[in-house]
Tab-separated table of C-alpha atoms in Angstrom:
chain	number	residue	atom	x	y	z
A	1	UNK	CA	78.124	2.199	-3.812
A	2	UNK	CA	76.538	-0.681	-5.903
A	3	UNK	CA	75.115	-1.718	-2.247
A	4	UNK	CA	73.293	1.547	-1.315
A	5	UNK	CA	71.928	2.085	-4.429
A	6	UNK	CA	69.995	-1.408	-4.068
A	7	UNK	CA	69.210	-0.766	-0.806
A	8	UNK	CA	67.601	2.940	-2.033
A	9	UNK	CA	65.962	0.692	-4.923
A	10	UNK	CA	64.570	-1.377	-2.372
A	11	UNK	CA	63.179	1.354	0.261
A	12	UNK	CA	61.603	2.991	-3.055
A	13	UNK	CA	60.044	-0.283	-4.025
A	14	UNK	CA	58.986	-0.631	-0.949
A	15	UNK	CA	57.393	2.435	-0.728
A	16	UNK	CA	55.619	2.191	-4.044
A	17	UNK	CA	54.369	-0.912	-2.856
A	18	UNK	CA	52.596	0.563	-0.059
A	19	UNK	CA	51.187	3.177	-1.329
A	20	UNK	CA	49.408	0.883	-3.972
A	21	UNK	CA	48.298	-1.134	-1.839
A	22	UNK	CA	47.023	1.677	0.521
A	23	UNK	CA	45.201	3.076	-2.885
A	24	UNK	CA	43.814	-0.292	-3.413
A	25	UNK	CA	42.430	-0.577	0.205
A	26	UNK	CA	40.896	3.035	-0.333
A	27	UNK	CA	39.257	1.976	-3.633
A	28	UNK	CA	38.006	-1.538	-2.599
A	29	UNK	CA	37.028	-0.149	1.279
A	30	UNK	CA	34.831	2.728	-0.889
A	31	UNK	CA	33.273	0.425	-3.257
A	32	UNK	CA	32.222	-1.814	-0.213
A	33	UNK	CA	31.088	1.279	1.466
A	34	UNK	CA	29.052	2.551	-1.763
A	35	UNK	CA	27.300	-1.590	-1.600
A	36	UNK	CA	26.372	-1.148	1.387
A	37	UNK	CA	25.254	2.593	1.028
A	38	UNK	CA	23.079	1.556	-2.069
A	39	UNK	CA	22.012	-2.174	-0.851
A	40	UNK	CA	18.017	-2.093	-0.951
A	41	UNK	CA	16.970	-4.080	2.120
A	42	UNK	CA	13.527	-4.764	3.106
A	43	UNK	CA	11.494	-6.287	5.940
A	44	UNK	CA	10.541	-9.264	3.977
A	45	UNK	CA	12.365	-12.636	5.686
A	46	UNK	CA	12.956	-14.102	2.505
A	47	UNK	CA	15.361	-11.074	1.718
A	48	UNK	CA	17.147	-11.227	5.198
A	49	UNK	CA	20.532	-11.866	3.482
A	50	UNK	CA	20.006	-8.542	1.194
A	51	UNK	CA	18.236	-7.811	-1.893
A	52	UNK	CA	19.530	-9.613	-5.286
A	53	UNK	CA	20.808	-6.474	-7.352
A	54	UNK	CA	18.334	-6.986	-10.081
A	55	UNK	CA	15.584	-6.679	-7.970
A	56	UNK	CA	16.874	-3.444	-6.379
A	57	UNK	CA	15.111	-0.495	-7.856
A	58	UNK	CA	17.682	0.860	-10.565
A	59	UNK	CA	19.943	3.745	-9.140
A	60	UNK	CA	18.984	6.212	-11.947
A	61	UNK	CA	15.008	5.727	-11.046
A	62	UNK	CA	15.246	6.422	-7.383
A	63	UNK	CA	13.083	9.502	-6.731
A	64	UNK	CA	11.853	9.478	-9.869
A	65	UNK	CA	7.791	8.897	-10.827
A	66	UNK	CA	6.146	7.049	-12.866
A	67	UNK	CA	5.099	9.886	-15.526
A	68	UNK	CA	8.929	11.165	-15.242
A	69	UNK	CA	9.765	7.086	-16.643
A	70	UNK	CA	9.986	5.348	-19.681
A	71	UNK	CA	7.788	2.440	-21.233
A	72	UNK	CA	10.805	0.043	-20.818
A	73	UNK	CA	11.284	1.061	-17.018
A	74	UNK	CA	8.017	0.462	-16.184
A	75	UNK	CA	8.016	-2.818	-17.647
A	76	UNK	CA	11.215	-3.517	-15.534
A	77	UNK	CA	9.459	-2.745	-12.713
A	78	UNK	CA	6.865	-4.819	-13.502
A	79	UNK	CA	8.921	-7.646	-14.051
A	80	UNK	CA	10.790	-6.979	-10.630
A	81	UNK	CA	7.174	-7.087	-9.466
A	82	UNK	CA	6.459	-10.111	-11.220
A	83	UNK	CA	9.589	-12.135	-9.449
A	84	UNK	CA	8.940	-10.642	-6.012
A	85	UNK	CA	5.151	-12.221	-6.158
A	86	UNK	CA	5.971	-15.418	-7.570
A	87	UNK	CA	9.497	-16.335	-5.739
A	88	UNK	CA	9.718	-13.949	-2.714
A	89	UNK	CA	5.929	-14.157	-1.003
A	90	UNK	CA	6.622	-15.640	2.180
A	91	UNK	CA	2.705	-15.641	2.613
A	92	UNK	CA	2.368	-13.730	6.309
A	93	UNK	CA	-1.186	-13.767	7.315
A	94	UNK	CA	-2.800	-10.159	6.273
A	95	UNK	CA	-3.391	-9.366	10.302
A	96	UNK	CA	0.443	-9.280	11.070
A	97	UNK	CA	1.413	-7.010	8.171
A	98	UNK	CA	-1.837	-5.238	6.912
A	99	UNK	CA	-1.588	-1.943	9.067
A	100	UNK	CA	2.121	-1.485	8.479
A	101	UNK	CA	1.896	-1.689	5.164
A	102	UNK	CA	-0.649	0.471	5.062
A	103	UNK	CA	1.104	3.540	7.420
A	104	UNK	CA	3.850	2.831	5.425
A	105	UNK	CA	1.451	4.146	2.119
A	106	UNK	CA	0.483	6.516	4.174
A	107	UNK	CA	4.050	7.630	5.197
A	108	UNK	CA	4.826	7.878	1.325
A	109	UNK	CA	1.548	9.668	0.321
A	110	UNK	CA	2.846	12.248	2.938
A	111	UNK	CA	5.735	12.634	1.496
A	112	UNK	CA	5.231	12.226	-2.121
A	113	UNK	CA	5.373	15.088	-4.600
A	114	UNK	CA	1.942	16.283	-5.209
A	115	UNK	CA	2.766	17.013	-8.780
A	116	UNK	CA	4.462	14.011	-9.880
A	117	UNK	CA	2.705	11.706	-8.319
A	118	UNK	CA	-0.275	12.368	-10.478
A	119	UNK	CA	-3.529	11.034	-9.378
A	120	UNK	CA	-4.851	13.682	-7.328
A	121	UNK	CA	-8.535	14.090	-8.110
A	122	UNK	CA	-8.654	10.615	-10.184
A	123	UNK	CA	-10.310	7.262	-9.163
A	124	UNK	CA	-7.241	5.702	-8.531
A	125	UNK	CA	-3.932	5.441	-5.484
A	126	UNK	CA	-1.451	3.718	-6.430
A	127	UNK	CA	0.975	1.851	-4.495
A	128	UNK	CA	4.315	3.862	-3.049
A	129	UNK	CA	2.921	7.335	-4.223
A	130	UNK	CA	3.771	6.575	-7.664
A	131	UNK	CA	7.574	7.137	-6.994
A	132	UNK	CA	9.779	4.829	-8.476
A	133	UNK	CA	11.933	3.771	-5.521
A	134	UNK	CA	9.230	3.541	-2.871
A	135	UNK	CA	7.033	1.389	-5.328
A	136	UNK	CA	9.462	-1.394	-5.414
A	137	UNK	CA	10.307	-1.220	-1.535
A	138	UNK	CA	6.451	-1.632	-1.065
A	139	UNK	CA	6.695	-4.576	-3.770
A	140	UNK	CA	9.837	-5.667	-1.723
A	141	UNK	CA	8.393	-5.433	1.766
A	142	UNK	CA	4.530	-6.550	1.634
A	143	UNK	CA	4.258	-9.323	-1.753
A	144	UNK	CA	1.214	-10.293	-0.176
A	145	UNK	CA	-0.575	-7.089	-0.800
A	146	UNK	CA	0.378	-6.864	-4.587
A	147	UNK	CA	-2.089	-8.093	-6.752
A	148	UNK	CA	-0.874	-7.670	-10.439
A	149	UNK	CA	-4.415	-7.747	-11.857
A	150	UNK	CA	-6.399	-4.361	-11.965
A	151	UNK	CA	-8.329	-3.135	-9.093
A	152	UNK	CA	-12.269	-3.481	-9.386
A	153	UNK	CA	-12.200	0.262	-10.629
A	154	UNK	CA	-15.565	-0.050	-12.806
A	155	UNK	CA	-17.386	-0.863	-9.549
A	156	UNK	CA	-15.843	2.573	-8.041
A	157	UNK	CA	-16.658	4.545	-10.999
A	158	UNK	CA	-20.002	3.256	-11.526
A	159	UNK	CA	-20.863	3.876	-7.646
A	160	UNK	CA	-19.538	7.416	-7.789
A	161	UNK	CA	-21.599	8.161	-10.978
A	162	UNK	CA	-24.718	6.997	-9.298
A	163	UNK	CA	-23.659	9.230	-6.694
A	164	UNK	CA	-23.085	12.341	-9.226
A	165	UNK	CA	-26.583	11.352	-10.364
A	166	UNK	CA	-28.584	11.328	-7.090
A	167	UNK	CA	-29.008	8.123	-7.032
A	168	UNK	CA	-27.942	5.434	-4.424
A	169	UNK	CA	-28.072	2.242	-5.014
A	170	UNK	CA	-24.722	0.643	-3.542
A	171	UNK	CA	-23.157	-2.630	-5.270
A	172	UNK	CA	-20.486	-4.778	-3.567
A	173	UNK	CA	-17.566	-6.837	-3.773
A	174	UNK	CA	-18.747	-9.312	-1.090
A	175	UNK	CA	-20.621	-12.142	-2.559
A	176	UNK	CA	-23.482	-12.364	-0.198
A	177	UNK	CA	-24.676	-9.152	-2.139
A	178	UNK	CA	-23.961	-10.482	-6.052
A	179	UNK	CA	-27.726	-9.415	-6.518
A	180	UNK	CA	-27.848	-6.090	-4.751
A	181	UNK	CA	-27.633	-4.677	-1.339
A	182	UNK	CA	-30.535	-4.925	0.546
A	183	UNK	CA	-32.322	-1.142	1.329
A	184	UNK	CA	-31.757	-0.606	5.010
A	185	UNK	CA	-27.954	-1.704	4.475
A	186	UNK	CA	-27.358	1.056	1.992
A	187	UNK	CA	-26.196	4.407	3.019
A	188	UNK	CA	-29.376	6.772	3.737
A	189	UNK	CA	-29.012	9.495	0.911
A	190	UNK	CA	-29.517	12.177	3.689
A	191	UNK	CA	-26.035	11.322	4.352
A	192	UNK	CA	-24.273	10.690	1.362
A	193	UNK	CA	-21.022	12.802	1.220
A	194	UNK	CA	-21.699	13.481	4.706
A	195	UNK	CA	-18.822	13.096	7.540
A	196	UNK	CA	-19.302	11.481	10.627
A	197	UNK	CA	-18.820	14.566	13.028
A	198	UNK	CA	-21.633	16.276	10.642
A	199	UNK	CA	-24.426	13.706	11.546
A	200	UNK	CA	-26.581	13.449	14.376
A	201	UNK	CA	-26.492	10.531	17.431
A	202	UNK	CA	-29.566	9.222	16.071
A	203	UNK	CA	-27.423	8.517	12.438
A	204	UNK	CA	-24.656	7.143	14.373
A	205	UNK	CA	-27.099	4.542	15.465
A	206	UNK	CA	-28.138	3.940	12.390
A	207	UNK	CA	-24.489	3.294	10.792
A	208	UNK	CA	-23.668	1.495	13.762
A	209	UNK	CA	-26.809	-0.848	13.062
A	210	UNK	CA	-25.596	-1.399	9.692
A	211	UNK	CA	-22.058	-2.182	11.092
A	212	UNK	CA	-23.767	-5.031	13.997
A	213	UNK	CA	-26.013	-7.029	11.000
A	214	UNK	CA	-23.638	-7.198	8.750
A	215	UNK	CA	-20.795	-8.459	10.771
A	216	UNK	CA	-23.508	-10.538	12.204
A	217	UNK	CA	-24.450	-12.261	9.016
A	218	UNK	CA	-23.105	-11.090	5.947
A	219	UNK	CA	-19.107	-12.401	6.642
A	220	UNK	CA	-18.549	-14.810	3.334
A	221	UNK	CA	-16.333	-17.922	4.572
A	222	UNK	CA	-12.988	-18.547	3.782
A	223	UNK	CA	-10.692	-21.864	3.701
A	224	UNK	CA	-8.288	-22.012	6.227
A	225	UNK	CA	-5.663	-21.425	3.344
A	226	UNK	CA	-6.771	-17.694	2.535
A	227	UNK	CA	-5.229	-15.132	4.582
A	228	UNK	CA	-7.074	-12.461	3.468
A	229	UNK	CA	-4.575	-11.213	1.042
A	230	UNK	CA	-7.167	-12.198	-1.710
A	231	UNK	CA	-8.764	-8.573	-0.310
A	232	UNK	CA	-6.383	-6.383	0.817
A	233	UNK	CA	-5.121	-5.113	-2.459
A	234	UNK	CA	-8.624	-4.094	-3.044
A	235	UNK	CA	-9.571	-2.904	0.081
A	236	UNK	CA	-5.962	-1.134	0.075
A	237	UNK	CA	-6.857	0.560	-3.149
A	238	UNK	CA	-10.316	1.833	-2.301
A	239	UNK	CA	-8.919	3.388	1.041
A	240	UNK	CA	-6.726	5.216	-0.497
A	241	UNK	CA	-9.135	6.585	-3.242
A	242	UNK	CA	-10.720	7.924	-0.271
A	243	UNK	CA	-7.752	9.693	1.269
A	244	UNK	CA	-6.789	10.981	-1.679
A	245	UNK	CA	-10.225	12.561	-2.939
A	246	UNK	CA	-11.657	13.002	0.928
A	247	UNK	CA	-12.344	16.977	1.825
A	248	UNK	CA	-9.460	18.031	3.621
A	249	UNK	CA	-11.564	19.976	6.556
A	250	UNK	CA	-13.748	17.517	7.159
A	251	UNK	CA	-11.640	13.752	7.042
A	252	UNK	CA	-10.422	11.624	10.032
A	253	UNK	CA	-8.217	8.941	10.308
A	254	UNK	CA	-10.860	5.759	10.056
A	255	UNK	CA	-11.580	3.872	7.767
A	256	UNK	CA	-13.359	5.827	4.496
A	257	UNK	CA	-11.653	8.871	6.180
A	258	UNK	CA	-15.035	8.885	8.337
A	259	UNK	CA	-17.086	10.311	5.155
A	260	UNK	CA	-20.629	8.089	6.016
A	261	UNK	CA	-21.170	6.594	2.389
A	262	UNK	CA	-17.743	5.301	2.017
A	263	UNK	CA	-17.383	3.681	5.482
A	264	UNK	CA	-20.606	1.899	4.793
A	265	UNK	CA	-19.204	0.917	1.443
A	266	UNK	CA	-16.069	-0.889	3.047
A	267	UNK	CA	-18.069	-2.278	5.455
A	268	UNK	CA	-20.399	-3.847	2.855
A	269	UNK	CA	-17.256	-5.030	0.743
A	270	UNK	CA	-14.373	-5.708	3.950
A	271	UNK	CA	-16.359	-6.966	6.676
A	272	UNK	CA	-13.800	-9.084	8.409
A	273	UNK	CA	-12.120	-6.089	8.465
A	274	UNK	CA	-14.386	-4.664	11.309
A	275	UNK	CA	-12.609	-6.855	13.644
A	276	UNK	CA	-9.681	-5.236	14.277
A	277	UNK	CA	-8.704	-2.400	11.741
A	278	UNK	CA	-9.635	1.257	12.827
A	279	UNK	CA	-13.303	1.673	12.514
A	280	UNK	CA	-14.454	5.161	14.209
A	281	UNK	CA	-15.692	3.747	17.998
A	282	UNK	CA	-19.225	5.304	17.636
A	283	UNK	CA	-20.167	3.222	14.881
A	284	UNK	CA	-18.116	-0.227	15.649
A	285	UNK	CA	-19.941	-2.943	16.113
A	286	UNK	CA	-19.627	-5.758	18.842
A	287	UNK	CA	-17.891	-8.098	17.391
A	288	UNK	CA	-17.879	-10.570	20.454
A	289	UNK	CA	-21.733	-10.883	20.068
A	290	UNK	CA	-20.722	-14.040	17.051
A	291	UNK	CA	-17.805	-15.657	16.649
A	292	UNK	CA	-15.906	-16.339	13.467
């Protein structure tokens, strides 16, 4: 009797024992599911192995914007930011990553909220559409491209007040014009606000002239150290101030959204960049005729 009641004890035991260990195996198999389910990754090398957790975008931010955030979260973004630049860069040259960061902006403008991401209509696009999540994957992904300093927004203000005002004298980022752009390389006022299916042949010429002498002789130099990530926040920025204030009917994917005076402004400021982003083929230049 003694024996079958030890032997039941034992089967029971037994039992018990394998269901908690079966429960344990459930729990630990969901919470390794859930890491992996909620594991930011990104295309950056230097995170190959997986995102550290505290530079993850916080679970309770994802799909959230920044006008929907606290101060405090947005200075924990900043300091994810901050981390990402200074310890994370692995400093890819701006040709390799340049136009899939920037359909991947595209991609999240798209997609973005148009309410809650907030800057319809003002001078300013900011990176990941302003949503929470997709800011720090673009942080994540692309280091290079994040420049913590503000964009050059006085220069865009001040050139789209001239505009307001009928006037149009053009200023530039590109040092070769520190003291003004010369006349006949300044957008022709007929055509300010103007779209490049609107003009005439004879105008494309004329853009397309523009286009040839600057690339011919207005490229500054840069060390063989700069990749051209110096830029491409700025030139990021002021594309997609364009995109975002461009009239809907009229725009085209090229650079300035094809709208005359702002293609001849990123031409002025971005020359390099006629080499091999996506200039409108009327008005590129050849840019075999010099090499650089």
């Amino acid at each position: 009797m003694l024996k079958k009641f030890f032997s039941n004890l034992f089967v029971i035991g037994a039992v018990v024992f394998a269901c908690i260990i079966s429960i344990v195996g459930i729990l630990l198999w969901n919470q390794n599911s859930q890491k992996e389910e909620t594991l930011q990754t990104s295309s950056n090398p230097l995170f190959a192995d997986g995102v550290p957790a505290h530079l993850q975008c916080p679970q309770r931010l994802i799909g959230k914007y920044v006008k929907e955030i606290t101060r405090e979260d947005v200075l924990k973004i900043q300091a994810i930011a901050k981390e990402v630049v200074t310890n994370y860069n692995p400093k890819r040259h701006v040709s390799t990553t340049w136009e899939l960061d920037g359909k991947m902006q595209l991609e999240y403008h798209a997609k973005s909220d148009v309410e809650k991401r907030g800057y319809q209509g003002r001078e300013d696009f900011q990176l990941g559409a302003n949503r929470i999540d997709w800011v720090v994957q673009s942080v994540l992904d692309y280091p290079e491209h994040v420049r913590l300093p503000d964009f050059h927004r006085w220069i865009l203000l001040k050139r789209e007040q001239r505009l307001k005002e009928g006037k149009t004298y053009m200023t530039s980022i590109n040092p070769f014009f520190v003291d003004g752009v010369p006349e006949h390389l300044q957008c022709p006022p007929e055509l300010i606000g103007k779209y490049i299916k609107e003009v005439s042949e004879s105008d494309l010429l004329k853009i397309k002239a523009i286009a040839q002498e600057v690339w011919d002789n207005y490229i500054p130099k840069r060390s063989g150290s700069d990749t051209g990530s110096d830029i491409f926040g700025e030139y990021n920025e002021a594309t997609m101030y364009h995109i975002a204030n461009a009239d809907p009917e009229k725009k085209e994917s090229y650079v300035g959204t094809n709208r005359v005076d702002w293609v001849i402004q990123t031409i002025l400021d971005f020359p390099h960049t006629l080499s091999f982003h996506a200039y409108d083929p009327r008005i590129k230049p050849d840019t075999s005729r010099s090499k650089r």
